[in-house]
Amino acid sequence: MTARRFRQVDVFGTGPLTGNPLAVVVDAVGLDTEGMERITRWMNLSETTFLLPPESPGADYRVRIFTLGGELPFAGHPTLGTAHVWAALSHHSGTIVQECGSGLVPIRPIPGGFSFAAPRLLREGPVDPVFLDQLAAVLGIAVDEIVESRWVDNGPGWVGLLLSDAERVLSLEPRPEGAGEGIRLDIGVVGPHAAGSEFAFELRAFFTDDRGQLTEDPVTGSLNASVAQWMIETDRVTTPYLARQGTRLRREGRVSIDRDEDGTIWVGGATRTVIEGSIEV
């Protein structure tokens, strides 16, 4: 048995236990994929990450990101939470370069947390009308309530749906049976808040879990990244702005979006270590 250090981090919250939890296994060298999957299942969180030495020149560390259903090339709140742990353990205070399945991801510190540079989309463009009908059925809405739709997949598989306003997003009561058996879903729904609000958008993220059940993710960095690219590209918002997520789950997710002069979009949020310990495997 080997004791491996781990941290549990709260990401994107306004205070302790208000965001999205993440387990970070620090001493991951020597763990094979099966071992990582076993730890992930035992942690039973939406994601668990494993810190490894970098393989690419210029990277500070390498990370493998696992959900209960398998490995992801990239995910947002695991990126920020892993950077938080690595920076604390290495006493690093500057810009970080993370190596993951989707390549190198720059990360920079912000007050109280970190922000990552939004990665390129792996899939974009229009959504097939038949699939759009299925998505509307799952959400329990008429298809003509969808203002715009597009693929916004930067790793997890997101398809984005824009609704009329934040209130309609918050009112959604998904009906999983509308999708049909065996269909995997990763649905990101976004609606604008009223002018003058503290928040530009309300987001909700629904996905099919490892048991085939539709569930809601509290706060989703990858979705906020691709939605930001979409909303900025279509001139629906200017930066910087703040998005809210997790409201229906009684979480207080806050995601900051900013953009550099070169067009790089940064997705940020608070990070806090909640648990420190070791796991024997």
PDB file of C-alpha atoms in Angstrom:
ATOM      1  CA  MET A   1       0.000   0.000   0.000  1.00  0.00           C
ATOM      2  CA  THR A   2       1.242   3.478  -0.906  1.00  0.00           C
ATOM      3  CA  ALA A   3      -0.027   6.646   0.761  1.00  0.00           C
ATOM      4  CA  ARG A   4      -0.541   9.381  -1.810  1.00  0.00           C
ATOM      5  CA  ARG A   5      -1.249  12.971  -0.857  1.00  0.00           C
ATOM      6  CA  PHE A   6      -4.452  14.564  -2.088  1.00  0.00           C
ATOM      7  CA  ARG A   7      -6.321  17.822  -1.730  1.00  0.00           C
ATOM      8  CA  GLN A   8     -10.009  18.575  -2.139  1.00  0.00           C
ATOM      9  CA  VAL A   9     -10.539  22.034  -3.575  1.00  0.00           C
ATOM     10  CA  ASP A  10     -13.640  24.203  -3.928  1.00  0.00           C
ATOM     11  CA  VAL A  11     -13.633  26.030  -7.286  1.00  0.00           C
ATOM     12  CA  PHE A  12     -15.712  28.992  -8.521  1.00  0.00           C
ATOM     13  CA  GLY A  13     -17.520  29.547  -5.208  1.00  0.00           C
ATOM     14  CA  THR A  14     -18.113  32.761  -3.292  1.00  0.00           C
ATOM     15  CA  GLY A  15     -17.039  31.099  -0.035  1.00  0.00           C
ATOM     16  CA  PRO A  16     -16.197  27.659   1.332  1.00  0.00           C
ATOM     17  CA  LEU A  17     -18.458  24.862   0.047  1.00  0.00           C
ATOM     18  CA  THR A  18     -20.322  27.065  -2.434  1.00  0.00           C
ATOM     19  CA  GLY A  19     -18.617  26.090  -5.701  1.00  0.00           C
ATOM     20  CA  ASN A  20     -17.681  22.827  -7.426  1.00  0.00           C
ATOM     21  CA  PRO A  21     -15.484  20.337  -5.509  1.00  0.00           C
ATOM     22  CA  LEU A  22     -12.438  18.684  -7.051  1.00  0.00           C
ATOM     23  CA  ALA A  23     -10.088  15.990  -5.742  1.00  0.00           C
ATOM     24  CA  VAL A  24      -6.419  16.397  -6.732  1.00  0.00           C
ATOM     25  CA  VAL A  25      -4.080  13.439  -6.203  1.00  0.00           C
ATOM     26  CA  VAL A  26      -0.631  14.944  -5.822  1.00  0.00           C
ATOM     27  CA  ASP A  27       1.661  11.905  -5.886  1.00  0.00           C
ATOM     28  CA  ALA A  28       0.335  10.260  -9.045  1.00  0.00           C
ATOM     29  CA  VAL A  29       3.608   8.898 -10.455  1.00  0.00           C
ATOM     30  CA  GLY A  30       3.326   5.125 -10.780  1.00  0.00           C
ATOM     31  CA  LEU A  31      -0.460   5.037 -10.950  1.00  0.00           C
ATOM     32  CA  ASP A  32      -1.781   3.419 -14.100  1.00  0.00           C
ATOM     33  CA  THR A  33      -5.082   4.311 -15.764  1.00  0.00           C
ATOM     34  CA  GLU A  34      -6.968   1.591 -13.907  1.00  0.00           C
ATOM     35  CA  GLY A  35      -5.671   2.893 -10.589  1.00  0.00           C
ATOM     36  CA  MET A  36      -6.702   6.446 -11.443  1.00  0.00           C
ATOM     37  CA  GLU A  37     -10.155   5.276 -12.454  1.00  0.00           C
ATOM     38  CA  ARG A  38     -10.518   3.334  -9.210  1.00  0.00           C
ATOM     39  CA  ILE A  39      -9.588   6.368  -7.108  1.00  0.00           C
ATOM     40  CA  THR A  40     -11.965   8.546  -9.139  1.00  0.00           C
ATOM     41  CA  ARG A  41     -14.861   6.169  -8.546  1.00  0.00           C
ATOM     42  CA  TRP A  42     -14.106   6.084  -4.836  1.00  0.00           C
ATOM     43  CA  MET A  43     -13.888   9.878  -4.571  1.00  0.00           C
ATOM     44  CA  ASN A  44     -17.299   9.980  -6.310  1.00  0.00           C
ATOM     45  CA  LEU A  45     -16.947  13.614  -7.388  1.00  0.00           C
ATOM     46  CA  SER A  46     -17.635  14.979 -10.847  1.00  0.00           C
ATOM     47  CA  GLU A  47     -13.868  15.029 -11.521  1.00  0.00           C
ATOM     48  CA  THR A  48     -10.620  13.887  -9.946  1.00  0.00           C
ATOM     49  CA  THR A  49      -7.219  14.932 -11.278  1.00  0.00           C
ATOM     50  CA  PHE A  50      -3.755  13.410 -11.040  1.00  0.00           C
ATOM     51  CA  LEU A  51      -0.580  15.505 -10.952  1.00  0.00           C
ATOM     52  CA  LEU A  52       2.384  14.212 -12.946  1.00  0.00           C
ATOM     53  CA  PRO A  53       5.760  15.574 -14.132  1.00  0.00           C
ATOM     54  CA  PRO A  54       5.511  17.422 -17.455  1.00  0.00           C
ATOM     55  CA  GLU A  55       6.511  15.787 -20.711  1.00  0.00           C
ATOM     56  CA  SER A  56       6.263  18.854 -22.972  1.00  0.00           C
ATOM     57  CA  PRO A  57       8.917  21.588 -22.935  1.00  0.00           C
ATOM     58  CA  GLY A  58       7.604  24.710 -21.260  1.00  0.00           C
ATOM     59  CA  ALA A  59       4.967  22.948 -19.132  1.00  0.00           C
ATOM     60  CA  ASP A  60       5.083  23.210 -15.341  1.00  0.00           C
ATOM     61  CA  TYR A  61       3.167  19.991 -14.730  1.00  0.00           C
ATOM     62  CA  ARG A  62       1.034  17.401 -16.495  1.00  0.00           C
ATOM     63  CA  VAL A  63      -2.456  16.488 -15.373  1.00  0.00           C
ATOM     64  CA  ARG A  64      -4.835  13.659 -16.192  1.00  0.00           C
ATOM     65  CA  ILE A  65      -8.507  14.481 -15.679  1.00  0.00           C
ATOM     66  CA  PHE A  66     -11.054  11.778 -14.909  1.00  0.00           C
ATOM     67  CA  THR A  67     -14.816  11.788 -14.526  1.00  0.00           C
ATOM     68  CA  LEU A  68     -16.784   8.835 -13.201  1.00  0.00           C
ATOM     69  CA  GLY A  69     -17.317   7.878 -16.838  1.00  0.00           C
ATOM     70  CA  GLY A  70     -13.746   8.152 -18.126  1.00  0.00           C
ATOM     71  CA  GLU A  71     -10.876  10.481 -18.966  1.00  0.00           C
ATOM     72  CA  LEU A  72     -11.260  13.982 -20.437  1.00  0.00           C
ATOM     73  CA  PRO A  73      -8.683  15.873 -22.517  1.00  0.00           C
ATOM     74  CA  PHE A  74      -9.653  19.132 -20.801  1.00  0.00           C
ATOM     75  CA  ALA A  75     -12.054  20.490 -18.198  1.00  0.00           C
ATOM     76  CA  GLY A  76     -12.291  23.901 -16.590  1.00  0.00           C
ATOM     77  CA  HIS A  77     -12.783  23.589 -12.850  1.00  0.00           C
ATOM     78  CA  PRO A  78     -10.238  20.720 -12.690  1.00  0.00           C
ATOM     79  CA  THR A  79      -7.731  22.988 -14.442  1.00  0.00           C
ATOM     80  CA  LEU A  80      -8.134  25.787 -11.890  1.00  0.00           C
ATOM     81  CA  GLY A  81      -8.230  23.447  -8.904  1.00  0.00           C
ATOM     82  CA  THR A  82      -5.136  21.555 -10.020  1.00  0.00           C
ATOM     83  CA  ALA A  83      -3.252  24.797 -10.649  1.00  0.00           C
ATOM     84  CA  HIS A  84      -4.235  25.958  -7.146  1.00  0.00           C
ATOM     85  CA  VAL A  85      -2.757  22.821  -5.563  1.00  0.00           C
ATOM     86  CA  TRP A  86       0.399  22.788  -7.698  1.00  0.00           C
ATOM     87  CA  ALA A  87       1.089  26.485  -7.039  1.00  0.00           C
ATOM     88  CA  ALA A  88       0.636  26.060  -3.295  1.00  0.00           C
ATOM     89  CA  LEU A  89       2.943  23.033  -3.094  1.00  0.00           C
ATOM     90  CA  SER A  90       5.628  24.551  -5.330  1.00  0.00           C
ATOM     91  CA  HIS A  91       5.342  28.068  -3.855  1.00  0.00           C
ATOM     92  CA  HIS A  92       4.806  29.418  -7.359  1.00  0.00           C
ATOM     93  CA  SER A  93       3.179  32.827  -7.757  1.00  0.00           C
ATOM     94  CA  GLY A  94       3.353  33.575 -11.482  1.00  0.00           C
ATOM     95  CA  THR A  95       1.878  32.280 -14.709  1.00  0.00           C
ATOM     96  CA  ILE A  96       1.539  28.487 -14.978  1.00  0.00           C
ATOM     97  CA  VAL A  97       1.513  26.264 -18.058  1.00  0.00           C
ATOM     98  CA  GLN A  98      -0.542  23.101 -17.662  1.00  0.00           C
ATOM     99  CA  GLU A  99      -0.065  20.091 -19.914  1.00  0.00           C
ATOM    100  CA  CYS A 100      -3.209  18.002 -20.478  1.00  0.00           C
ATOM    101  CA  GLY A 101      -4.880  15.933 -23.160  1.00  0.00           C
ATOM    102  CA  SER A 102      -5.817  18.992 -25.204  1.00  0.00           C
ATOM    103  CA  GLY A 103      -2.307  20.462 -25.132  1.00  0.00           C
ATOM    104  CA  LEU A 104      -0.733  23.305 -23.175  1.00  0.00           C
ATOM    105  CA  VAL A 105      -3.049  25.612 -21.222  1.00  0.00           C
ATOM    106  CA  PRO A 106      -1.750  28.919 -19.785  1.00  0.00           C
ATOM    107  CA  ILE A 107      -3.072  29.759 -16.318  1.00  0.00           C
ATOM    108  CA  ARG A 108      -2.535  32.973 -14.405  1.00  0.00           C
ATOM    109  CA  PRO A 109      -3.287  34.016 -10.835  1.00  0.00           C
ATOM    110  CA  ILE A 110      -6.127  36.416 -10.057  1.00  0.00           C
ATOM    111  CA  PRO A 111      -7.216  37.703  -6.633  1.00  0.00           C
ATOM    112  CA  GLY A 112      -8.414  34.695  -4.675  1.00  0.00           C
ATOM    113  CA  GLY A 113      -7.986  32.195  -7.481  1.00  0.00           C
ATOM    114  CA  PHE A 114      -6.817  31.529 -11.024  1.00  0.00           C
ATOM    115  CA  SER A 115      -7.920  31.940 -14.626  1.00  0.00           C
ATOM    116  CA  PHE A 116      -7.157  29.794 -17.656  1.00  0.00           C
ATOM    117  CA  ALA A 117      -6.861  30.698 -21.322  1.00  0.00           C
ATOM    118  CA  ALA A 118      -9.867  29.272 -23.162  1.00  0.00           C
ATOM    119  CA  PRO A 119      -8.725  26.400 -25.394  1.00  0.00           C
ATOM    120  CA  ARG A 120      -9.700  26.064 -29.022  1.00  0.00           C
ATOM    121  CA  LEU A 121     -12.948  24.322 -29.847  1.00  0.00           C
ATOM    122  CA  LEU A 122     -12.734  20.718 -30.989  1.00  0.00           C
ATOM    123  CA  ARG A 123     -16.189  20.896 -32.544  1.00  0.00           C
ATOM    124  CA  GLU A 124     -18.251  23.916 -33.524  1.00  0.00           C
ATOM    125  CA  GLY A 125     -20.960  24.896 -35.951  1.00  0.00           C
ATOM    126  CA  PRO A 126     -24.705  24.281 -36.307  1.00  0.00           C
ATOM    127  CA  VAL A 127     -26.694  21.583 -34.525  1.00  0.00           C
ATOM    128  CA  ASP A 128     -28.610  19.031 -36.586  1.00  0.00           C
ATOM    129  CA  PRO A 129     -32.360  19.863 -36.472  1.00  0.00           C
ATOM    130  CA  VAL A 130     -33.308  16.315 -35.429  1.00  0.00           C
ATOM    131  CA  PHE A 131     -30.870  16.421 -32.516  1.00  0.00           C
ATOM    132  CA  LEU A 132     -32.107  19.907 -31.619  1.00  0.00           C
ATOM    133  CA  ASP A 133     -35.640  18.533 -31.352  1.00  0.00           C
ATOM    134  CA  GLN A 134     -34.328  15.870 -28.966  1.00  0.00           C
ATOM    135  CA  LEU A 135     -32.548  18.480 -26.844  1.00  0.00           C
ATOM    136  CA  ALA A 136     -35.700  20.582 -26.607  1.00  0.00           C
ATOM    137  CA  ALA A 137     -37.656  17.494 -25.530  1.00  0.00           C
ATOM    138  CA  VAL A 138     -35.103  16.744 -22.817  1.00  0.00           C
ATOM    139  CA  LEU A 139     -35.346  20.302 -21.479  1.00  0.00           C
ATOM    140  CA  GLY A 140     -39.145  20.302 -21.684  1.00  0.00           C
ATOM    141  CA  ILE A 141     -39.315  23.349 -23.970  1.00  0.00           C
ATOM    142  CA  ALA A 142     -40.558  24.111 -27.451  1.00  0.00           C
ATOM    143  CA  VAL A 143     -37.803  24.130 -30.051  1.00  0.00           C
ATOM    144  CA  ASP A 144     -38.721  27.682 -31.075  1.00  0.00           C
ATOM    145  CA  GLU A 145     -37.733  28.856 -27.585  1.00  0.00           C
ATOM    146  CA  ILE A 146     -34.103  28.208 -28.547  1.00  0.00           C
ATOM    147  CA  VAL A 147     -32.782  31.544 -29.781  1.00  0.00           C
ATOM    148  CA  GLU A 148     -29.609  30.003 -31.188  1.00  0.00           C
ATOM    149  CA  SER A 149     -27.751  26.722 -30.913  1.00  0.00           C
ATOM    150  CA  ARG A 150     -24.278  25.539 -31.790  1.00  0.00           C
ATOM    151  CA  TRP A 151     -21.639  23.014 -30.894  1.00  0.00           C
ATOM    152  CA  VAL A 152     -19.261  24.501 -28.328  1.00  0.00           C
ATOM    153  CA  ASP A 153     -17.140  21.439 -27.564  1.00  0.00           C
ATOM    154  CA  ASN A 154     -13.676  22.107 -26.135  1.00  0.00           C
ATOM    155  CA  GLY A 155     -13.234  18.654 -24.634  1.00  0.00           C
ATOM    156  CA  PRO A 156     -16.236  17.454 -22.621  1.00  0.00           C
ATOM    157  CA  GLY A 157     -18.619  17.492 -25.620  1.00  0.00           C
ATOM    158  CA  TRP A 158     -20.820  20.536 -25.028  1.00  0.00           C
ATOM    159  CA  VAL A 159     -23.670  21.610 -27.266  1.00  0.00           C
ATOM    160  CA  GLY A 160     -24.819  25.132 -26.430  1.00  0.00           C
ATOM    161  CA  LEU A 161     -28.386  26.439 -26.367  1.00  0.00           C
ATOM    162  CA  LEU A 162     -29.202  30.120 -25.975  1.00  0.00           C
ATOM    163  CA  LEU A 163     -32.602  30.920 -24.430  1.00  0.00           C
ATOM    164  CA  SER A 164     -34.395  34.251 -24.132  1.00  0.00           C
ATOM    165  CA  ASP A 165     -33.310  35.172 -20.612  1.00  0.00           C
ATOM    166  CA  ALA A 166     -31.857  33.995 -17.319  1.00  0.00           C
ATOM    167  CA  GLU A 167     -35.281  33.392 -15.777  1.00  0.00           C
ATOM    168  CA  ARG A 168     -36.181  30.871 -18.478  1.00  0.00           C
ATOM    169  CA  VAL A 169     -32.879  29.066 -17.900  1.00  0.00           C
ATOM    170  CA  LEU A 170     -33.579  28.859 -14.168  1.00  0.00           C
ATOM    171  CA  SER A 171     -37.109  27.557 -14.757  1.00  0.00           C
ATOM    172  CA  LEU A 172     -35.995  24.483 -16.728  1.00  0.00           C
ATOM    173  CA  GLU A 173     -37.146  21.087 -15.449  1.00  0.00           C
ATOM    174  CA  PRO A 174     -35.343  18.533 -17.666  1.00  0.00           C
ATOM    175  CA  ARG A 175     -37.117  15.385 -18.807  1.00  0.00           C
ATOM    176  CA  PRO A 176     -34.395  12.787 -19.471  1.00  0.00           C
ATOM    177  CA  GLU A 177     -36.810  10.385 -21.132  1.00  0.00           C
ATOM    178  CA  GLY A 178     -37.129  12.821 -24.045  1.00  0.00           C
ATOM    179  CA  ALA A 179     -33.675  11.935 -25.381  1.00  0.00           C
ATOM    180  CA  GLY A 180     -34.238   8.299 -26.141  1.00  0.00           C
ATOM    181  CA  GLU A 181     -32.290   5.369 -24.774  1.00  0.00           C
ATOM    182  CA  GLY A 182     -28.516   5.265 -25.069  1.00  0.00           C
ATOM    183  CA  ILE A 183     -27.990   8.878 -26.185  1.00  0.00           C
ATOM    184  CA  ARG A 184     -25.161  10.708 -24.385  1.00  0.00           C
ATOM    185  CA  LEU A 185     -25.866  14.354 -23.639  1.00  0.00           C
ATOM    186  CA  ASP A 186     -23.678  17.314 -22.677  1.00  0.00           C
ATOM    187  CA  ILE A 187     -26.025  20.312 -22.795  1.00  0.00           C
ATOM    188  CA  GLY A 188     -25.015  23.842 -21.869  1.00  0.00           C
ATOM    189  CA  VAL A 189     -27.887  26.302 -21.529  1.00  0.00           C
ATOM    190  CA  VAL A 190     -27.321  30.046 -21.307  1.00  0.00           C
ATOM    191  CA  GLY A 191     -29.615  33.050 -20.909  1.00  0.00           C
ATOM    192  CA  PRO A 192     -28.847  36.761 -20.493  1.00  0.00           C
ATOM    193  CA  HIS A 193     -29.622  38.634 -17.302  1.00  0.00           C
ATOM    194  CA  ALA A 194     -31.418  41.958 -17.499  1.00  0.00           C
ATOM    195  CA  ALA A 195     -29.398  45.053 -18.316  1.00  0.00           C
ATOM    196  CA  GLY A 196     -27.747  46.474 -15.212  1.00  0.00           C
ATOM    197  CA  SER A 197     -27.486  43.122 -13.451  1.00  0.00           C
ATOM    198  CA  GLU A 198     -24.304  42.065 -11.685  1.00  0.00           C
ATOM    199  CA  PHE A 199     -24.210  39.059 -14.014  1.00  0.00           C
ATOM    200  CA  ALA A 200     -24.198  38.960 -17.796  1.00  0.00           C
ATOM    201  CA  PHE A 201     -25.471  35.376 -18.117  1.00  0.00           C
ATOM    202  CA  GLU A 202     -27.029  32.508 -16.193  1.00  0.00           C
ATOM    203  CA  LEU A 203     -25.736  29.064 -17.149  1.00  0.00           C
ATOM    204  CA  ARG A 204     -26.819  25.506 -16.444  1.00  0.00           C
ATOM    205  CA  ALA A 205     -24.985  22.358 -17.526  1.00  0.00           C
ATOM    206  CA  PHE A 206     -26.694  18.983 -17.919  1.00  0.00           C
ATOM    207  CA  PHE A 207     -24.831  15.798 -18.763  1.00  0.00           C
ATOM    208  CA  THR A 208     -25.318  12.048 -18.880  1.00  0.00           C
ATOM    209  CA  ASP A 209     -23.381  10.464 -16.027  1.00  0.00           C
ATOM    210  CA  ASP A 210     -21.654   7.083 -15.839  1.00  0.00           C
ATOM    211  CA  ARG A 211     -24.988   5.378 -15.010  1.00  0.00           C
ATOM    212  CA  GLY A 212     -26.743   6.905 -17.995  1.00  0.00           C
ATOM    213  CA  GLN A 213     -28.703   9.360 -15.849  1.00  0.00           C
ATOM    214  CA  LEU A 214     -29.052  13.045 -16.662  1.00  0.00           C
ATOM    215  CA  THR A 215     -27.538  15.205 -13.938  1.00  0.00           C
ATOM    216  CA  GLU A 216     -26.624  18.859 -13.462  1.00  0.00           C
ATOM    217  CA  ASP A 217     -23.091  20.119 -12.934  1.00  0.00           C
ATOM    218  CA  PRO A 218     -22.752  22.893 -10.329  1.00  0.00           C
ATOM    219  CA  VAL A 219     -20.208  25.175 -12.041  1.00  0.00           C
ATOM    220  CA  THR A 220     -18.499  24.414 -15.336  1.00  0.00           C
ATOM    221  CA  GLY A 221     -15.356  26.188 -16.489  1.00  0.00           C
ATOM    222  CA  SER A 222     -15.136  24.503 -19.887  1.00  0.00           C
ATOM    223  CA  LEU A 223     -18.722  25.447 -20.745  1.00  0.00           C
ATOM    224  CA  ASN A 224     -18.227  29.040 -19.614  1.00  0.00           C
ATOM    225  CA  ALA A 225     -15.108  29.208 -21.784  1.00  0.00           C
ATOM    226  CA  SER A 226     -16.837  28.079 -24.966  1.00  0.00           C
ATOM    227  CA  VAL A 227     -19.979  30.103 -24.247  1.00  0.00           C
ATOM    228  CA  ALA A 228     -17.778  33.185 -23.816  1.00  0.00           C
ATOM    229  CA  GLN A 229     -16.208  32.551 -27.214  1.00  0.00           C
ATOM    230  CA  TRP A 230     -19.697  32.203 -28.720  1.00  0.00           C
ATOM    231  CA  MET A 231     -21.234  35.266 -27.057  1.00  0.00           C
ATOM    232  CA  ILE A 232     -18.242  37.487 -27.841  1.00  0.00           C
ATOM    233  CA  GLU A 233     -18.039  36.296 -31.451  1.00  0.00           C
ATOM    234  CA  THR A 234     -21.734  37.093 -31.997  1.00  0.00           C
ATOM    235  CA  ASP A 235     -21.435  40.541 -30.327  1.00  0.00           C
ATOM    236  CA  ARG A 236     -23.843  39.645 -27.523  1.00  0.00           C
ATOM    237  CA  VAL A 237     -21.505  40.774 -24.728  1.00  0.00           C
ATOM    238  CA  THR A 238     -18.426  42.846 -24.020  1.00  0.00           C
ATOM    239  CA  THR A 239     -15.660  41.950 -21.582  1.00  0.00           C
ATOM    240  CA  PRO A 240     -15.020  41.812 -18.740  1.00  0.00           C
ATOM    241  CA  TYR A 241     -18.177  40.172 -17.428  1.00  0.00           C
ATOM    242  CA  LEU A 242     -19.357  37.855 -14.678  1.00  0.00           C
ATOM    243  CA  ALA A 243     -21.486  34.734 -15.203  1.00  0.00           C
ATOM    244  CA  ARG A 244     -23.525  32.873 -12.597  1.00  0.00           C
ATOM    245  CA  GLN A 245     -24.072  29.127 -12.377  1.00  0.00           C
ATOM    246  CA  GLY A 246     -25.293  26.604  -9.830  1.00  0.00           C
ATOM    247  CA  THR A 247     -28.230  28.656  -8.581  1.00  0.00           C
ATOM    248  CA  ARG A 248     -30.801  25.854  -8.783  1.00  0.00           C
ATOM    249  CA  LEU A 249     -28.389  23.542  -6.930  1.00  0.00           C
ATOM    250  CA  ARG A 250     -27.965  26.060  -4.102  1.00  0.00           C
ATOM    251  CA  ARG A 251     -24.413  26.768  -5.153  1.00  0.00           C
ATOM    252  CA  GLU A 252     -22.953  30.228  -5.689  1.00  0.00           C
ATOM    253  CA  GLY A 253     -20.849  29.759  -8.776  1.00  0.00           C
ATOM    254  CA  ARG A 254     -19.224  32.899 -10.127  1.00  0.00           C
ATOM    255  CA  VAL A 255     -17.152  32.789 -13.307  1.00  0.00           C
ATOM    256  CA  SER A 256     -15.188  35.814 -14.489  1.00  0.00           C
ATOM    257  CA  ILE A 257     -14.545  36.322 -18.192  1.00  0.00           C
ATOM    258  CA  ASP A 258     -11.928  38.693 -19.576  1.00  0.00           C
ATOM    259  CA  ARG A 259     -10.161  39.116 -22.900  1.00  0.00           C
ATOM    260  CA  ASP A 260      -6.673  40.311 -23.791  1.00  0.00           C
ATOM    261  CA  GLU A 261      -5.909  42.632 -26.680  1.00  0.00           C
ATOM    262  CA  ASP A 262      -4.710  39.639 -28.706  1.00  0.00           C
ATOM    263  CA  GLY A 263      -8.156  38.035 -28.363  1.00  0.00           C
ATOM    264  CA  THR A 264      -7.272  35.429 -25.713  1.00  0.00           C
ATOM    265  CA  ILE A 265     -10.268  34.768 -23.469  1.00  0.00           C
ATOM    266  CA  TRP A 266      -9.570  34.107 -19.785  1.00  0.00           C
ATOM    267  CA  VAL A 267     -11.933  32.151 -17.543  1.00  0.00           C
ATOM    268  CA  GLY A 268     -11.434  32.653 -13.830  1.00  0.00           C
ATOM    269  CA  GLY A 269     -12.788  31.869 -10.421  1.00  0.00           C
ATOM    270  CA  ALA A 270     -11.999  31.460  -6.756  1.00  0.00           C
ATOM    271  CA  THR A 271     -10.089  28.395  -5.523  1.00  0.00           C
ATOM    272  CA  ARG A 272      -9.927  27.175  -1.899  1.00  0.00           C
ATOM    273  CA  THR A 273      -8.412  24.074  -0.322  1.00  0.00           C
ATOM    274  CA  VAL A 274     -11.056  22.446   1.870  1.00  0.00           C
ATOM    275  CA  ILE A 275      -9.499  19.053   2.725  1.00  0.00           C
ATOM    276  CA  GLU A 276      -5.889  17.900   2.942  1.00  0.00           C
ATOM    277  CA  GLY A 277      -4.912  14.293   3.481  1.00  0.00           C
ATOM    278  CA  SER A 278      -3.597  11.113   1.938  1.00  0.00           C
ATOM    279  CA  ILE A 279      -5.187   8.124   0.296  1.00  0.00           C
ATOM    280  CA  GLU A 280      -3.741   4.612   0.511  1.00  0.00           C
ATOM    281  CA  VAL A 281      -3.856   2.629  -2.724  1.00  0.00           C
TER     282      VAL A 281
END
